[in-house]
mmCIF file of C-alpha atoms and ligand atoms in Angstrom:
data_model
loop_
_atom_site.group_PDB
_atom_site.id
_atom_site.type_symbol
_atom_site.label_atom_id
_atom_site.label_comp_id
_atom_site.label_asym_id
_atom_site.label_seq_id
_atom_site.Cartn_x
_atom_site.Cartn_y
_atom_site.Cartn_z
ATOM 1 C CA MET A 1 0.000 0.000 0.000
ATOM 2 C CA SER A 2 1.412 3.390 -0.877
ATOM 3 C CA VAL A 3 2.022 5.843 1.934
ATOM 4 C CA MET A 4 -0.483 8.345 0.626
ATOM 5 C CA THR A 5 -3.468 5.979 0.707
ATOM 6 C CA GLN A 6 -3.475 5.646 4.497
ATOM 7 C CA PHE A 7 -5.186 8.198 6.762
ATOM 8 C CA ILE A 8 -2.477 10.440 8.202
ATOM 9 C CA SER A 9 -2.857 12.181 11.525
ATOM 10 C CA ILE A 10 -0.340 14.801 12.635
ATOM 11 C CA ALA A 11 -0.187 16.752 15.909
ATOM 12 C CA VAL A 12 1.820 19.961 16.269
ATOM 13 C CA ASP A 13 2.112 21.525 19.722
ATOM 14 C CA GLY A 14 4.062 24.361 21.232
ATOM 15 C CA PRO A 15 3.854 27.722 23.011
ATOM 16 C CA ALA A 16 2.765 31.052 21.495
ATOM 17 C CA ALA A 17 4.658 32.133 18.366
ATOM 18 C CA SER A 18 6.765 28.973 18.268
ATOM 19 C CA GLY A 19 5.939 28.704 14.554
ATOM 20 C CA LYS A 20 3.463 25.842 14.817
ATOM 21 C CA GLY A 21 0.702 27.468 12.745
ATOM 22 C CA THR A 22 2.979 28.336 9.827
ATOM 23 C CA LEU A 23 4.540 24.888 9.851
ATOM 24 C CA ALA A 24 1.220 23.055 10.179
ATOM 25 C CA ARG A 25 -0.293 25.039 7.270
ATOM 26 C CA ARG A 26 2.602 24.184 4.981
ATOM 27 C CA LEU A 27 2.534 20.518 5.967
ATOM 28 C CA ALA A 28 -1.221 20.453 5.336
ATOM 29 C CA GLU A 29 -0.603 21.659 1.803
ATOM 30 C CA GLN A 30 2.315 19.307 1.207
ATOM 31 C CA PHE A 31 0.472 16.151 2.298
ATOM 32 C CA HIS A 32 -3.072 17.317 1.388
ATOM 33 C CA LEU A 33 -4.323 17.244 4.980
ATOM 34 C CA PHE A 34 -7.215 19.060 6.625
ATOM 35 C CA TYR A 35 -5.712 21.764 8.856
ATOM 36 C CA LEU A 36 -7.322 22.911 12.080
ATOM 37 C CA ASP A 37 -5.855 25.513 14.406
ATOM 38 C CA SER A 38 -7.248 24.495 17.799
ATOM 39 C CA GLY A 39 -6.164 27.825 19.318
ATOM 40 C CA SER A 40 -8.650 29.591 17.022
ATOM 41 C CA VAL A 41 -11.463 27.431 18.352
ATOM 42 C CA TYR A 42 -10.522 28.293 21.956
ATOM 43 C CA ARG A 43 -10.191 31.926 20.892
ATOM 44 C CA ALA A 44 -13.708 31.807 19.391
ATOM 45 C CA VAL A 45 -14.993 30.642 22.786
ATOM 46 C CA ALA A 46 -13.283 33.568 24.520
ATOM 47 C CA LYS A 47 -14.528 36.073 21.949
ATOM 48 C CA HIS A 48 -18.087 34.843 22.408
ATOM 49 C CA ILE A 49 -17.769 35.362 26.187
ATOM 50 C CA LEU A 50 -16.424 38.899 25.666
ATOM 51 C CA ASP A 51 -19.073 39.745 23.031
ATOM 52 C CA LEU A 52 -21.800 38.833 25.526
ATOM 53 C CA GLY A 53 -20.150 41.014 28.182
ATOM 54 C CA LYS A 54 -19.522 37.924 30.316
ATOM 55 C CA ASN A 55 -16.493 36.866 32.337
ATOM 56 C CA PRO A 56 -13.759 34.534 31.008
ATOM 57 C CA ASP A 57 -12.825 33.616 34.586
ATOM 58 C CA ASN A 58 -16.339 32.334 35.278
ATOM 59 C CA PRO A 59 -16.627 28.589 34.491
ATOM 60 C CA GLU A 60 -20.365 28.721 33.709
ATOM 61 C CA ASP A 61 -19.951 31.573 31.220
ATOM 62 C CA ALA A 62 -17.036 29.693 29.664
ATOM 63 C CA VAL A 63 -18.922 26.399 29.318
ATOM 64 C CA SER A 64 -21.967 27.976 27.707
ATOM 65 C CA ALA A 65 -19.683 29.751 25.205
ATOM 66 C CA ALA A 66 -17.924 26.437 24.454
ATOM 67 C CA LEU A 67 -21.295 24.808 23.737
ATOM 68 C CA TYR A 68 -22.233 27.733 21.500
ATOM 69 C CA VAL A 69 -18.995 27.384 19.520
ATOM 70 C CA ARG A 70 -19.396 23.618 19.240
ATOM 71 C CA ASP A 71 -22.884 24.071 17.770
ATOM 72 C CA HIS A 72 -22.102 27.012 15.458
ATOM 73 C CA LEU A 73 -18.537 26.364 14.344
ATOM 74 C CA THR A 74 -17.796 27.626 10.821
ATOM 75 C CA THR A 75 -14.636 28.460 8.881
ATOM 76 C CA GLU A 76 -15.624 32.143 9.048
ATOM 77 C CA MET A 77 -15.840 31.958 12.826
ATOM 78 C CA ILE A 78 -12.295 30.647 13.254
ATOM 79 C CA ASP A 79 -10.773 32.774 10.487
ATOM 80 C CA ASN A 80 -12.148 35.990 12.025
ATOM 81 C CA PRO A 81 -9.197 38.462 12.333
ATOM 82 C CA ALA A 82 -10.854 39.823 15.512
ATOM 83 C CA LEU A 83 -9.733 36.646 17.283
ATOM 84 C CA ARG A 84 -6.087 37.538 16.896
ATOM 85 C CA ASN A 85 -5.636 40.370 19.380
ATOM 86 C CA ASP A 86 -4.093 40.202 22.840
ATOM 87 C CA ILE A 87 -7.346 40.879 24.722
ATOM 88 C CA VAL A 88 -8.871 37.762 23.174
ATOM 89 C CA ALA A 89 -5.609 35.816 23.713
ATOM 90 C CA ASP A 90 -5.622 36.684 27.416
ATOM 91 C CA ALA A 91 -9.312 35.780 27.810
ATOM 92 C CA THR A 92 -8.618 32.518 25.952
ATOM 93 C CA SER A 93 -5.980 31.213 28.327
ATOM 94 C CA ARG A 94 -8.368 32.046 31.219
ATOM 95 C CA SER A 95 -11.555 30.490 29.847
ATOM 96 C CA CYS A 96 -9.926 27.373 28.368
ATOM 97 C CA ARG A 97 -8.522 26.145 31.667
ATOM 98 C CA PHE A 98 -11.845 24.779 32.964
ATOM 99 C CA PRO A 99 -12.104 20.992 32.468
ATOM 100 C CA PRO A 100 -15.729 21.022 31.157
ATOM 101 C CA VAL A 101 -14.745 23.630 28.553
ATOM 102 C CA ARG A 102 -11.817 21.476 27.461
ATOM 103 C CA ASP A 103 -14.050 18.391 27.275
ATOM 104 C CA VAL A 104 -16.477 20.100 24.901
ATOM 105 C CA ILE A 105 -13.755 21.524 22.667
ATOM 106 C CA THR A 106 -11.597 18.380 22.745
ATOM 107 C CA GLU A 107 -14.523 16.311 21.521
ATOM 108 C CA THR A 108 -15.214 18.828 18.743
ATOM 109 C CA LEU A 109 -11.553 18.916 17.656
ATOM 110 C CA ARG A 110 -11.315 15.137 17.717
ATOM 111 C CA PHE A 111 -14.384 14.824 15.532
ATOM 112 C CA TYR A 112 -12.832 17.055 12.852
ATOM 113 C CA ALA A 113 -9.446 15.334 13.192
ATOM 114 C CA ASN A 114 -11.061 11.987 12.419
ATOM 115 C CA HIS A 115 -13.633 13.255 9.897
ATOM 116 C CA PRO A 116 -12.078 15.997 7.761
ATOM 117 C CA PRO A 117 -14.828 17.894 5.902
ATOM 118 C CA VAL A 118 -15.401 16.800 2.305
ATOM 119 C CA SER A 119 -15.977 19.219 -0.517
ATOM 120 C CA LYS A 120 -17.409 18.573 -3.977
ATOM 121 C CA HIS A 121 -14.714 20.737 -5.526
ATOM 122 C CA THR A 122 -11.534 19.281 -4.052
ATOM 123 C CA LYS A 123 -10.250 15.761 -3.699
ATOM 124 C CA PRO A 124 -10.784 14.274 -0.232
ATOM 125 C CA PHE A 125 -8.122 15.007 2.358
ATOM 126 C CA GLN A 126 -5.498 12.334 3.085
ATOM 127 C CA GLY A 127 -5.804 12.998 6.791
ATOM 128 C CA SER A 128 -5.630 15.861 9.249
ATOM 129 C CA ILE A 129 -3.136 18.074 11.017
ATOM 130 C CA LEU A 130 -4.056 19.980 14.169
ATOM 131 C CA ASP A 131 -1.954 22.450 16.082
ATOM 132 C CA GLY A 132 -2.259 23.646 19.659
ATOM 133 C CA ARG A 133 -1.098 22.871 23.174
ATOM 134 C CA ASP A 134 -2.486 19.398 23.891
ATOM 135 C CA ILE A 135 -3.026 17.796 20.484
ATOM 136 C CA GLY A 136 -0.377 15.080 20.864
ATOM 137 C CA THR A 137 -1.181 14.453 24.526
ATOM 138 C CA VAL A 138 -4.987 14.676 24.736
ATOM 139 C CA VAL A 139 -6.847 15.394 21.492
ATOM 140 C CA CYS A 140 -5.019 12.973 19.163
ATOM 141 C CA PRO A 141 -2.861 10.726 21.374
ATOM 142 C CA ASN A 142 -2.682 8.185 18.520
ATOM 143 C CA ALA A 143 -1.389 10.646 15.917
ATOM 144 C CA ASP A 144 1.088 9.103 13.467
ATOM 145 C CA VAL A 145 3.513 11.984 13.908
ATOM 146 C CA LYS A 146 3.802 14.413 16.823
ATOM 147 C CA LEU A 147 5.906 17.533 16.572
ATOM 148 C CA PHE A 148 6.686 19.801 19.505
ATOM 149 C CA LEU A 149 7.977 23.265 18.651
ATOM 150 C CA THR A 150 9.810 25.527 21.032
ATOM 151 C CA ALA A 151 11.752 28.781 20.773
ATOM 152 C CA ASN A 152 13.080 31.009 23.501
ATOM 153 C CA ALA A 153 10.665 33.599 24.894
ATOM 154 C CA LYS A 154 12.569 36.617 23.527
ATOM 155 C CA VAL A 155 12.545 35.269 19.976
ATOM 156 C CA ARG A 156 8.851 34.416 20.252
ATOM 157 C CA ALA A 157 7.976 37.846 21.671
ATOM 158 C CA GLU A 158 9.888 39.518 18.845
ATOM 159 C CA ARG A 159 7.967 37.489 16.240
ATOM 160 C CA ARG A 160 4.625 38.331 17.832
ATOM 161 C CA PHE A 161 5.605 42.022 18.218
ATOM 162 C CA LYS A 162 6.411 42.208 14.475
ATOM 163 C CA GLU A 163 3.148 40.457 13.584
ATOM 164 C CA LEU A 164 1.124 42.910 15.679
ATOM 165 C CA ASN A 165 3.061 45.874 14.286
ATOM 166 C CA ALA A 166 2.410 44.723 10.723
ATOM 167 C CA LYS A 167 -1.304 44.684 11.543
ATOM 168 C CA GLY A 168 -1.064 48.260 12.820
ATOM 169 C CA ILE A 169 -1.705 47.238 16.428
ATOM 170 C CA GLU A 170 0.197 49.581 18.739
ATOM 171 C CA THR A 171 2.117 47.908 21.544
ATOM 172 C CA THR A 172 5.647 47.615 22.884
ATOM 173 C CA TYR A 173 8.025 44.679 22.786
ATOM 174 C CA GLU A 174 8.100 44.648 26.617
ATOM 175 C CA THR A 175 4.297 44.382 26.830
ATOM 176 C CA VAL A 176 4.223 41.552 24.302
ATOM 177 C CA LEU A 177 6.981 39.667 26.157
ATOM 178 C CA GLN A 178 5.208 40.090 29.499
ATOM 179 C CA ASP A 179 1.801 39.027 28.104
ATOM 180 C CA MET A 180 3.369 36.013 26.469
ATOM 181 C CA GLN A 181 5.192 34.938 29.623
ATOM 182 C CA ASP A 182 1.973 35.292 31.663
ATOM 183 C CA ARG A 183 0.054 33.227 29.109
ATOM 184 C CA ASP A 184 2.822 30.584 28.877
ATOM 185 C CA ALA A 185 2.738 30.261 32.664
ATOM 186 C CA ARG A 186 -1.052 29.790 32.670
ATOM 187 C CA ASP A 187 -0.933 27.309 29.766
ATOM 188 C CA SER A 188 1.903 25.238 31.249
ATOM 189 C CA GLY A 189 0.729 25.476 34.856
ATOM 190 C CA ARG A 190 -2.934 24.537 34.526
ATOM 191 C CA GLU A 191 -4.048 21.174 35.876
ATOM 192 C CA THR A 192 -6.028 19.969 32.872
ATOM 193 C CA ALA A 193 -4.205 19.377 29.586
ATOM 194 C CA PRO A 194 -1.291 21.716 30.191
ATOM 195 C CA LEU A 195 1.144 22.602 27.421
ATOM 196 C CA LYS A 196 3.421 19.585 27.428
ATOM 197 C CA ALA A 197 5.276 17.527 24.866
ATOM 198 C CA ALA A 198 3.988 13.987 24.353
ATOM 199 C CA ALA A 199 6.579 11.361 25.273
ATOM 200 C CA ASP A 200 6.837 10.342 21.616
ATOM 201 C CA ALA A 201 6.949 13.887 20.181
ATOM 202 C CA ILE A 202 9.840 15.048 18.025
ATOM 203 C CA HIS A 203 11.222 18.347 19.280
ATOM 204 C CA PHE A 204 12.140 21.310 17.087
ATOM 205 C CA ASP A 205 13.778 24.396 18.544
ATOM 206 C CA THR A 206 12.909 27.166 16.089
ATOM 207 C CA SER A 207 14.872 29.917 17.910
ATOM 208 C CA THR A 208 17.479 29.878 15.169
ATOM 209 C CA MET A 209 15.678 27.787 12.558
ATOM 210 C CA ASP A 210 13.906 29.567 9.694
ATOM 211 C CA VAL A 211 10.502 28.498 8.390
ATOM 212 C CA ASP A 212 11.897 26.664 5.351
ATOM 213 C CA THR A 213 14.373 24.643 7.412
ATOM 214 C CA ALA A 214 11.708 23.647 9.940
ATOM 215 C CA PHE A 215 9.417 22.646 7.075
ATOM 216 C CA GLU A 216 12.076 20.550 5.304
ATOM 217 C CA LYS A 217 13.017 18.759 8.524
ATOM 218 C CA ALA A 218 9.370 18.059 9.343
ATOM 219 C CA VAL A 219 8.687 16.678 5.845
ATOM 220 C CA GLU A 220 11.645 14.338 6.261
ATOM 221 C CA VAL A 221 10.450 13.186 9.692
ATOM 222 C CA ILE A 222 6.921 12.564 8.388
ATOM 223 C CA ARG A 223 8.137 10.643 5.327
ATOM 224 C CA GLN A 224 10.357 8.457 7.543
ATOM 225 C CA LYS A 225 7.580 7.809 10.047
ATOM 226 C CA LEU A 226 5.088 6.887 7.355
ATOM 227 C CA ALA A 227 7.453 4.770 5.280
HETATM 228 O O1 CDP B 303 -0.117 31.220 18.859
HETATM 229 P P1 CDP B 303 -0.784 31.738 20.079
HETATM 230 O O2 CDP B 303 -0.370 31.041 21.314
HETATM 231 O O3 CDP B 303 -0.723 33.211 20.239
HETATM 232 O O4 CDP B 303 -2.325 31.454 20.004
HETATM 233 P P2 CDP B 303 -3.165 30.165 19.875
HETATM 234 O O5 CDP B 303 -2.371 28.980 19.434
HETATM 235 O O6 CDP B 303 -4.291 30.643 19.047
HETATM 236 O O7 CDP B 303 -3.687 29.820 21.376
HETATM 237 C C1 CDP B 303 -4.370 30.753 22.153
HETATM 238 C C2 CDP B 303 -4.600 30.176 23.548
HETATM 239 O O8 CDP B 303 -5.521 29.070 23.447
HETATM 240 C C3 CDP B 303 -3.387 29.586 24.242
HETATM 241 O O9 CDP B 303 -2.664 30.541 24.983
HETATM 242 C C4 CDP B 303 -4.010 28.516 25.149
HETATM 243 O O10 CDP B 303 -4.414 29.089 26.367
HETATM 244 C C5 CDP B 303 -5.239 28.071 24.410
HETATM 245 N N1 CDP B 303 -5.123 26.758 23.751
HETATM 246 C C6 CDP B 303 -5.262 25.607 24.535
HETATM 247 O O11 CDP B 303 -5.430 25.689 25.722
HETATM 248 N N2 CDP B 303 -5.233 24.374 23.955
HETATM 249 C C7 CDP B 303 -5.033 24.249 22.633
HETATM 250 N N3 CDP B 303 -5.027 23.026 22.087
HETATM 251 C C8 CDP B 303 -4.857 25.397 21.831
HETATM 252 C C9 CDP B 303 -4.889 26.646 22.421
#
């Protein structure tokens, strides 16, 4: 059986601005996989809480927003540029720490990981690739390939600062670094599904690795694993 006829499942995890989204998107294209950014789904939950004027630190508000997102999830919802600001990011790492919220979203993510959407206009996906914090550990523990990306906090803060600047969002490097460190601490320190590499994950430190190099290495790893 050729490699490309089997269903491929790939998990990419790592902290903010470690390069997981860029890498996962390119791998999705390379191997014709359905790509889902789990952070966007958690961000959509937080945005819904904020839009209703509710509190991301309140578990009941967070759970009802998770149920809303589960039942109304669309591509437009997760591609919304309004999800990508630091107010939503902060509310996300608060609201997503509650176990019932994670249960609802984990189940939703797992469904899409195992059943990539089909379209009349494109050939069916060969599998799926999800990125986030707990894909290899919780959402897709049986993934064929697990990648864990890291980069030192200063490099990550610089990347995020440039991204925000390019979007015309005014902030300082120091604020971005502080926000990122606070969020990293919440994501790594929470009890349920903290940011953690799976035991069988392959680690990439992207502090000094450019996007093309990370991509080429990942393609090689995936080809070897699937051979
Ligand atoms: O790339 P960046 O960290 O800025 O954003 P993201 O990947 O969109 O994730 C936003 C937040 O969602 C993270 O800080 C986590 O608190 C949360 N998240 C999570 O808890 N579990 C996931 N699988 C993905 C994201």
